[in-house]
PDB file of C-alpha atoms in Angstrom:
ATOM      1  CA  MET A   1    -106.110 -72.623 -71.291  1.00 43.00           C
ATOM      2  CA  THR A   2    -103.223 -70.273 -71.727  1.00 54.00           C
ATOM      3  CA  ASP A   3    -101.406 -70.023 -75.039  1.00 81.00           C
ATOM      4  CA  ALA A   4    -104.039 -72.078 -76.855  1.00 88.00           C
ATOM      5  CA  ARG A   5    -103.370 -71.943 -80.604  1.00 95.00           C
ATOM      6  CA  ARG A   6    -105.087 -73.372 -83.666  1.00 97.00           C
ATOM      7  CA  LEU A   7    -104.325 -73.624 -87.382  1.00 97.00           C
ATOM      8  CA  MET A   8    -107.117 -71.828 -89.243  1.00 97.00           C
ATOM      9  CA  THR A   9    -107.735 -72.701 -92.904  1.00 96.00           C
ATOM     10  CA  LEU A  10    -109.415 -70.356 -95.376  1.00 96.00           C
ATOM     11  CA  LYS A  11    -112.313 -72.446 -96.707  1.00 95.00           C
ATOM     12  CA  SER A  12    -112.063 -70.932-100.207  1.00 94.00           C
ATOM     13  CA  ASP A  13    -108.286 -71.582-100.446  1.00 96.00           C
ATOM     14  CA  LEU A  14    -107.088 -74.616 -98.485  1.00 94.00           C
ATOM     15  CA  GLY A  15    -103.474 -73.506 -98.928  1.00 94.00           C
ATOM     16  CA  ALA A  16    -104.103 -70.284 -97.016  1.00 97.00           C
ATOM     17  CA  THR A  17    -103.652 -70.860 -93.298  1.00 96.00           C
ATOM     18  CA  THR A  18    -102.946 -68.816 -90.221  1.00 96.00           C
ATOM     19  CA  ILE A  19    -102.144 -69.627 -86.617  1.00 96.00           C
ATOM     20  CA  ASP A  20    -104.751 -68.057 -84.385  1.00 92.00           C
ATOM     21  CA  GLY A  21    -105.167 -67.707 -80.638  1.00 92.00           C
ATOM     22  CA  VAL A  22    -108.124 -69.414 -78.982  1.00 86.00           C
ATOM     23  CA  PRO A  23    -110.276 -67.231 -76.725  1.00 81.00           C
ATOM     24  CA  ASP A  24    -110.181 -68.348 -73.089  1.00 83.00           C
ATOM     25  CA  ALA A  25    -113.436 -70.164 -72.331  1.00 86.00           C
ATOM     26  CA  GLY A  26    -113.035 -69.742 -68.575  1.00 91.00           C
ATOM     27  CA  PRO A  27    -113.011 -72.454 -65.913  1.00 95.00           C
ATOM     28  CA  LEU A  28    -114.154 -75.949 -66.803  1.00 97.00           C
ATOM     29  CA  MET A  29    -117.777 -76.819 -66.176  1.00 97.00           C
ATOM     30  CA  ASP A  30    -118.989 -80.226 -64.974  1.00 98.00           C
ATOM     31  CA  ASP A  31    -118.187 -83.008 -67.475  1.00 98.00           C
ATOM     32  CA  GLU A  32    -115.793 -80.831 -69.491  1.00 98.00           C
ATOM     33  CA  VAL A  33    -112.325 -82.064 -70.444  1.00 98.00           C
ATOM     34  CA  VAL A  34    -109.337 -80.324 -72.039  1.00 98.00           C
ATOM     35  CA  LEU A  35    -107.329 -82.534 -74.393  1.00 98.00           C
ATOM     36  CA  ALA A  36    -103.769 -81.552 -75.380  1.00 98.00           C
ATOM     37  CA  LEU A  37    -103.065 -82.777 -78.915  1.00 98.00           C
ATOM     38  CA  ASP A  38     -99.700 -84.523 -79.110  1.00 97.00           C
ATOM     39  CA  ARG A  39     -99.516 -86.362 -82.441  1.00 98.00           C
ATOM     40  CA  PHE A  40    -101.719 -86.545 -85.510  1.00 97.00           C
ATOM     41  CA  SER A  41    -101.697 -87.874 -89.044  1.00 96.00           C
ATOM     42  CA  LEU A  42    -102.178 -85.648 -92.060  1.00 93.00           C
ATOM     43  CA  THR A  43    -103.264 -87.450 -95.221  1.00 94.00           C
ATOM     44  CA  THR A  44    -105.246 -86.832 -98.376  1.00 93.00           C
ATOM     45  CA  ASN A  45    -108.298 -87.877 -96.372  1.00 91.00           C
ATOM     46  CA  ASN A  46    -107.905 -84.710 -94.269  1.00 90.00           C
ATOM     47  CA  ILE A  47    -107.854 -82.636 -97.452  1.00 91.00           C
ATOM     48  CA  THR A  48    -111.087 -84.362 -98.501  1.00 91.00           C
ATOM     49  CA  TYR A  49    -112.664 -83.419 -95.156  1.00 88.00           C
ATOM     50  CA  ALA A  50    -111.710 -79.796 -95.857  1.00 91.00           C
ATOM     51  CA  ALA A  51    -112.620 -79.744 -99.561  1.00 91.00           C
ATOM     52  CA  PHE A  52    -116.126 -81.071 -98.909  1.00 88.00           C
ATOM     53  CA  GLY A  53    -116.400 -79.685 -95.377  1.00 83.00           C
ATOM     54  CA  ASP A  54    -119.474 -77.508 -95.862  1.00 86.00           C
ATOM     55  CA  ALA A  55    -121.341 -80.091 -97.939  1.00 88.00           C
ATOM     56  CA  ILE A  56    -120.824 -82.996 -95.531  1.00 87.00           C
ATOM     57  CA  GLY A  57    -120.603 -81.111 -92.239  1.00 88.00           C
ATOM     58  CA  TYR A  58    -116.925 -81.425 -91.318  1.00 90.00           C
ATOM     59  CA  TRP A  59    -116.331 -77.677 -90.955  1.00 93.00           C
ATOM     60  CA  LYS A  60    -119.087 -77.624 -88.303  1.00 92.00           C
ATOM     61  CA  VAL A  61    -117.365 -80.110 -85.965  1.00 94.00           C
ATOM     62  CA  PHE A  62    -114.876 -77.553 -84.613  1.00 95.00           C
ATOM     63  CA  PRO A  63    -116.470 -74.081 -84.812  1.00 93.00           C
ATOM     64  CA  THR A  64    -114.151 -71.106 -85.255  1.00 93.00           C
ATOM     65  CA  GLY A  65    -116.525 -68.184 -84.906  1.00 91.00           C
ATOM     66  CA  ARG A  66    -115.529 -67.146 -88.439  1.00 93.00           C
ATOM     67  CA  GLU A  67    -117.640 -68.176 -91.427  1.00 93.00           C
ATOM     68  CA  ASP A  68    -114.735 -67.948 -93.910  1.00 96.00           C
ATOM     69  CA  HIS A  69    -112.272 -70.067 -91.892  1.00 96.00           C
ATOM     70  CA  GLY A  70    -112.357 -73.594 -90.544  1.00 96.00           C
ATOM     71  CA  LEU A  71    -110.295 -76.022 -88.513  1.00 96.00           C
ATOM     72  CA  MET A  72    -109.134 -78.958 -90.611  1.00 94.00           C
ATOM     73  CA  PRO A  73    -109.918 -82.186 -88.754  1.00 93.00           C
ATOM     74  CA  VAL A  74    -107.280 -84.853 -88.129  1.00 95.00           C
ATOM     75  CA  TRP A  75    -107.059 -88.195 -86.328  1.00 96.00           C
ATOM     76  CA  GLY A  76    -104.543 -88.210 -83.516  1.00 98.00           C
ATOM     77  CA  PHE A  77    -103.470 -88.752 -79.930  1.00 99.00           C
ATOM     78  CA  ALA A  78    -103.853 -86.365 -77.006  1.00 99.00           C
ATOM     79  CA  ASP A  79    -103.346 -86.299 -73.265  1.00 99.00           C
ATOM     80  CA  VAL A  80    -106.013 -85.196 -70.822  1.00 99.00           C
ATOM     81  CA  ARG A  81    -104.730 -81.872 -69.464  1.00 97.00           C
ATOM     82  CA  GLU A  82    -107.755 -80.964 -67.307  1.00 97.00           C
ATOM     83  CA  SER A  83    -110.893 -82.901 -66.401  1.00 98.00           C
ATOM     84  CA  ARG A  84    -114.134 -82.345 -64.541  1.00 98.00           C
ATOM     85  CA  ALA A  85    -115.587 -85.582 -65.907  1.00 98.00           C
ATOM     86  CA  GLU A  86    -115.932 -88.650 -63.720  1.00 97.00           C
ATOM     87  CA  GLY A  87    -113.899 -91.545 -65.103  1.00 97.00           C
ATOM     88  CA  ILE A  88    -111.565 -89.374 -67.206  1.00 98.00           C
ATOM     89  CA  GLU A  89    -108.307 -88.777 -65.354  1.00 98.00           C
ATOM     90  CA  VAL A  90    -105.717 -86.064 -65.990  1.00 98.00           C
ATOM     91  CA  GLY A  91    -102.777 -87.614 -67.856  1.00 98.00           C
ATOM     92  CA  ALA A  92    -104.866 -90.261 -69.633  1.00 98.00           C
ATOM     93  CA  ARG A  93    -103.987 -90.850 -73.286  1.00 99.00           C
ATOM     94  CA  VAL A  94    -106.791 -90.682 -75.865  1.00 99.00           C
ATOM     95  CA  PHE A  95    -107.182 -91.307 -79.590  1.00 99.00           C
ATOM     96  CA  GLY A  96    -109.766 -89.505 -81.661  1.00 98.00           C
ATOM     97  CA  TYR A  97    -110.799 -86.738 -84.034  1.00 97.00           C
ATOM     98  CA  PHE A  98    -109.240 -83.317 -83.413  1.00 97.00           C
ATOM     99  CA  PRO A  99    -108.739 -79.929 -84.988  1.00 97.00           C
ATOM    100  CA  ILE A 100    -105.166 -78.929 -85.754  1.00 96.00           C
ATOM    101  CA  ALA A 101    -104.777 -77.085 -82.458  1.00 97.00           C
ATOM    102  CA  ASN A 102    -102.762 -77.609 -79.318  1.00 95.00           C
ATOM    103  CA  THR A 103    -105.877 -78.094 -77.155  1.00 97.00           C
ATOM    104  CA  LEU A 104    -109.510 -79.086 -77.519  1.00 97.00           C
ATOM    105  CA  ARG A 105    -112.210 -78.577 -74.899  1.00 97.00           C
ATOM    106  CA  VAL A 106    -114.950 -81.222 -75.025  1.00 98.00           C
ATOM    107  CA  GLN A 107    -118.222 -81.956 -73.236  1.00 98.00           C
ATOM    108  CA  ALA A 108    -117.638 -85.554 -72.166  1.00 99.00           C
ATOM    109  CA  GLY A 109    -120.489 -88.031 -72.023  1.00 98.00           C
ATOM    110  CA  LYS A 110    -121.168 -91.728 -72.564  1.00 97.00           C
ATOM    111  CA  VAL A 111    -118.054 -92.366 -70.437  1.00 98.00           C
ATOM    112  CA  SER A 112    -116.904 -95.983 -70.153  1.00 97.00           C
ATOM    113  CA  ARG A 113    -113.631 -97.775 -69.386  1.00 95.00           C
ATOM    114  CA  GLY A 114    -112.875 -97.702 -73.099  1.00 97.00           C
ATOM    115  CA  GLY A 115    -113.551 -94.047 -73.817  1.00 98.00           C
ATOM    116  CA  PHE A 116    -116.074 -91.259 -74.068  1.00 99.00           C
ATOM    117  CA  ALA A 117    -117.934 -89.075 -76.556  1.00 98.00           C
ATOM    118  CA  ASP A 118    -117.912 -85.323 -77.092  1.00 99.00           C
ATOM    119  CA  LEU A 119    -121.558 -84.327 -76.655  1.00 98.00           C
ATOM    120  CA  SER A 120    -121.075 -80.683 -77.686  1.00 97.00           C
ATOM    121  CA  PRO A 121    -124.111 -79.695 -79.786  1.00 95.00           C
ATOM    122  CA  TRP A 122    -122.074 -78.788 -82.888  1.00 92.00           C
ATOM    123  CA  ARG A 123    -120.674 -82.325 -83.065  1.00 93.00           C
ATOM    124  CA  THR A 124    -124.040 -83.668 -84.298  1.00 90.00           C
ATOM    125  CA  ALA A 125    -123.061 -82.649 -87.855  1.00 85.00           C
ATOM    126  CA  VAL A 126    -121.108 -85.896 -88.306  1.00 90.00           C
ATOM    127  CA  PRO A 127    -121.601 -89.600 -87.494  1.00 92.00           C
ATOM    128  CA  ASP A 128    -120.985 -90.647 -83.876  1.00 94.00           C
ATOM    129  CA  ILE A 129    -117.677 -92.389 -84.670  1.00 94.00           C
ATOM    130  CA  TYR A 130    -116.126 -88.934 -85.204  1.00 95.00           C
ATOM    131  CA  ASN A 131    -117.245 -87.878 -81.721  1.00 97.00           C
ATOM    132  CA  ARG A 132    -115.744 -90.840 -79.803  1.00 98.00           C
ATOM    133  CA  TYR A 133    -112.426 -90.722 -77.963  1.00 99.00           C
ATOM    134  CA  VAL A 134    -110.722 -93.991 -77.056  1.00 98.00           C
ATOM    135  CA  LEU A 135    -108.928 -94.180 -73.692  1.00 96.00           C
TER     136      LEU A 135
END
């Protein structure tokens, strides 16, 4: 994932943001998928996710490696850029829960014709609906 970028938010000051590079995670493993975020909505609901993120687990969904910063979650559309998951084809369009970043790497599971879930261990902080991606 070259040139992967993300919008980091200072948890103590939601108006303080910075664009940060994403460390290269290396080649995809079995069942991993890279999603390229294309469009997303930003509403007061997203601010609520951030404002109460530690208390209700939303800051844990997309780990940053930095305790003081988080990735504000948004609902949006992405295209599958890379896939090593059976049933998830490169170029497929998905809808789901994303960080404000140009890419997201997920551990795909529960794959069906209608979608899949991100089974990454840190995603257990929130209800399953936030971990589903609709194809």
